[in-house]
DNA sequence: TTATGTGCAAAACATTTGCAGGAGT
DNA sequence: ACTCCTGCAAATGTTTTGCACATAA
């Protein structure tokens, strides 16, 4: 794990990062807690929150502030976009090219110093589409 | 207010919508509550939440699920993008053209049925830039 | 008249924090 | 040793909900 000065390499940190790296599901803090607890049964939820926050602040992971009530986390830090299913809330990556030119446009159109952007698509995932079709067949 | 069947036109609903329409600041539910309370001192916070949610569901207003801990609301329902100040959390509109073509690209790149997208820029607002300069001058 | 909506308070949920003991450097 | 970190539990902040009464249609 890349570190800041005064940031210790603890077992908890290593395992949180390892477990997050294993999945592509953009888990919530609580889901990470459940994953990590299988290997470290006595870890506290506060520790998970503190370390996810810390790793997001130092750029080791990404904190996704997408729709829904909970924050989600992503071990892939290269820029990419996301889609969230309006039915079930699942979040997936969307592999389209990054729209670099819109940062400049936003710079021209506002009095902010632009740092970046994120695109969140909304839609219905494959499973929920099938679910819809099944319901339609019944009615 | 445009309505669904069985949706009554109450004083509370009218005033919530009026007050939200007066501002461009993308207020949180609690900020709407404070605005509305000046005219309806006995309104409950639950009523504000229930009605903002209902109006967002019926498309009368927009619920913004941008970064930060609270949801924000917007009386402007025509598609547009937002920017959030990384320092103070303020949210403003960004008036650049809507990137309609990326929905098709996302459709091709995923197995979701795409419904739409939203872009959130991050940056430093004018006031916070000045604040930074003032701090730099001191140090 | 009657189903829907409201005010109020409590509950639910996500996240943060204080603190005493534990562990990395 | 000296900090920083952790587990635990309590606190905080936001949103939702149950219920008895009020009100729009």
Coordinates of C-alpha atoms in Angstrom, one line a residue, chain A:
Chain A
X1 CA 0.0 0.0 0.0
X2 CA 1.3 3.4 -0.9
X3 CA 1.5 5.5 2.2
X4 CA 1.6 8.9 3.7
X5 CA 4.3 9.8 6.3
X6 CA 3.1 8.6 9.7
X7 CA 0.7 6.1 8.2
X8 CA 1.4 2.6 9.6
X9 CA 1.0 -0.6 7.6
X10 CA -1.4 -2.5 9.8
X11 CA -2.9 -5.9 9.2
X12 CA -6.3 -4.3 9.1
X13 CA -5.3 -1.9 6.3
X14 CA -3.7 -4.6 4.2
X15 CA -6.7 -6.9 4.5
X16 CA -9.2 -4.2 3.7
X17 CA -7.3 -3.3 0.6
X18 CA -6.8 -6.9 -0.4
X19 CA -10.5 -7.8 0.0
X20 CA -11.6 -4.6 -1.9
X21 CA -9.2 -5.6 -4.7
X22 CA -10.8 -9.0 -5.1
X23 CA -14.2 -7.7 -6.1
X24 CA -15.6 -5.5 -8.9
X25 CA -18.9 -5.0 -7.2
X26 CA -18.2 -1.5 -5.6
X27 CA -19.1 -2.6 -2.1
X28 CA -20.4 -0.4 0.6
X29 CA -18.5 0.1 3.9
X30 CA -20.7 -2.5 5.5
X31 CA -20.1 -5.0 2.7
X32 CA -16.4 -4.5 3.1
X33 CA -16.8 -5.0 6.8
X34 CA -18.5 -8.4 6.2
X35 CA -15.8 -9.4 3.7
X36 CA -13.0 -8.5 6.0
X37 CA -14.6 -10.0 9.1
X38 CA -14.3 -13.5 7.6
X39 CA -10.5 -13.1 8.0
X40 CA -10.4 -10.7 11.0
X41 CA -13.4 -11.5 13.1
X42 CA -12.7 -9.0 15.7
X43 CA -12.3 -5.9 13.4
X44 CA -14.5 -3.0 14.2
X45 CA -16.8 -1.3 11.8
X46 CA -15.2 2.0 12.8
X47 CA -11.8 0.8 11.7
X48 CA -13.2 -0.2 8.3
X49 CA -14.8 3.3 7.9
X50 CA -11.6 5.1 9.1
X51 CA -9.4 3.2 6.7
X52 CA -11.6 3.4 3.7
X53 CA -11.8 7.1 4.3
X54 CA -8.0 7.4 4.7
X55 CA -7.3 5.3 1.6
X56 CA -9.7 7.4 -0.4
X57 CA -8.1 10.6 0.8
X58 CA -4.6 9.4 -0.2
X59 CA -5.8 8.1 -3.6
X60 CA -5.2 4.4 -2.9
X61 CA -8.8 3.7 -3.6
X62 CA -11.9 5.6 -4.9
X63 CA -14.9 6.6 -2.9
X64 CA -18.0 6.6 -5.1
X65 CA -20.7 9.1 -4.1
X66 CA -23.3 7.7 -6.4
X67 CA -27.0 7.5 -5.9
X68 CA -28.5 5.6 -3.0
X69 CA -28.0 6.0 0.7
X70 CA -24.5 4.5 1.1
X71 CA -21.1 5.4 -0.2
X72 CA -19.3 2.8 -2.3
X73 CA -15.7 1.9 -2.7
X74 CA -13.6 0.9 -5.7
X75 CA -10.0 -0.4 -5.8
X76 CA -9.6 0.7 -9.4
X77 CA -8.4 4.3 -9.4
X78 CA -7.9 4.9 -13.1
X79 CA -10.7 7.2 -14.3
X80 CA -13.8 5.4 -15.4
X81 CA -17.6 5.8 -15.2
X82 CA -20.4 4.0 -13.5
X83 CA -23.9 2.9 -14.0
X84 CA -26.4 2.2 -11.3
X85 CA -29.5 0.0 -11.7
X86 CA -32.6 1.9 -10.8
X87 CA -34.3 -1.2 -9.7
X88 CA -31.8 -3.1 -7.5
X89 CA -29.1 -0.4 -6.9
X90 CA -26.2 -2.5 -8.2
X91 CA -23.3 -0.4 -9.5
X92 CA -21.1 -1.5 -12.5
X93 CA -18.3 0.1 -14.5
X94 CA -19.0 1.5 -17.9
X95 CA -16.1 1.2 -20.2
X96 CA -16.4 4.2 -22.6
X97 CA -13.7 6.7 -23.2
X98 CA -13.2 9.4 -20.7
X99 CA -14.6 12.7 -21.9
X100 CA -11.6 14.8 -21.1
X101 CA -12.7 17.8 -23.2
X102 CA -15.7 18.6 -21.0
X103 CA -13.5 19.7 -18.1
X104 CA -12.3 22.6 -20.2
X105 CA -15.9 23.4 -21.2
X106 CA -17.0 23.4 -17.6
X107 CA -14.0 25.7 -16.8
X108 CA -15.2 28.2 -19.4
X109 CA -18.8 28.0 -18.3
X110 CA -18.2 28.5 -14.5
X111 CA -16.0 30.4 -12.1
X112 CA -14.8 27.2 -10.4
X113 CA -11.3 25.8 -10.7
X114 CA -12.2 22.4 -12.2
X115 CA -10.6 19.4 -10.6
X116 CA -12.4 16.6 -12.4
X117 CA -15.7 15.0 -13.2
X118 CA -17.6 11.8 -12.8
X119 CA -20.5 10.4 -14.9
X120 CA -23.1 8.2 -13.4
X121 CA -25.5 6.5 -15.8
X122 CA -28.8 5.2 -14.7
X123 CA -30.5 2.2 -16.2
X124 CA -31.9 -1.3 -15.7
X125 CA -29.5 -4.1 -15.3
X126 CA -29.7 -7.3 -17.2
X127 CA -31.1 -9.3 -14.3
X128 CA -33.8 -6.7 -13.6
X129 CA -34.8 -6.5 -17.2
X130 CA -35.4 -10.3 -17.2
X131 CA -37.3 -9.9 -13.9
X132 CA -39.5 -7.2 -15.6
X133 CA -40.2 -9.5 -18.6
X134 CA -41.2 -12.3 -16.2
X135 CA -43.6 -10.1 -14.4
X136 CA -45.1 -8.8 -17.7
X137 CA -45.7 -12.4 -18.8
X138 CA -47.7 -13.1 -15.6
X139 CA -49.9 -10.1 -16.0

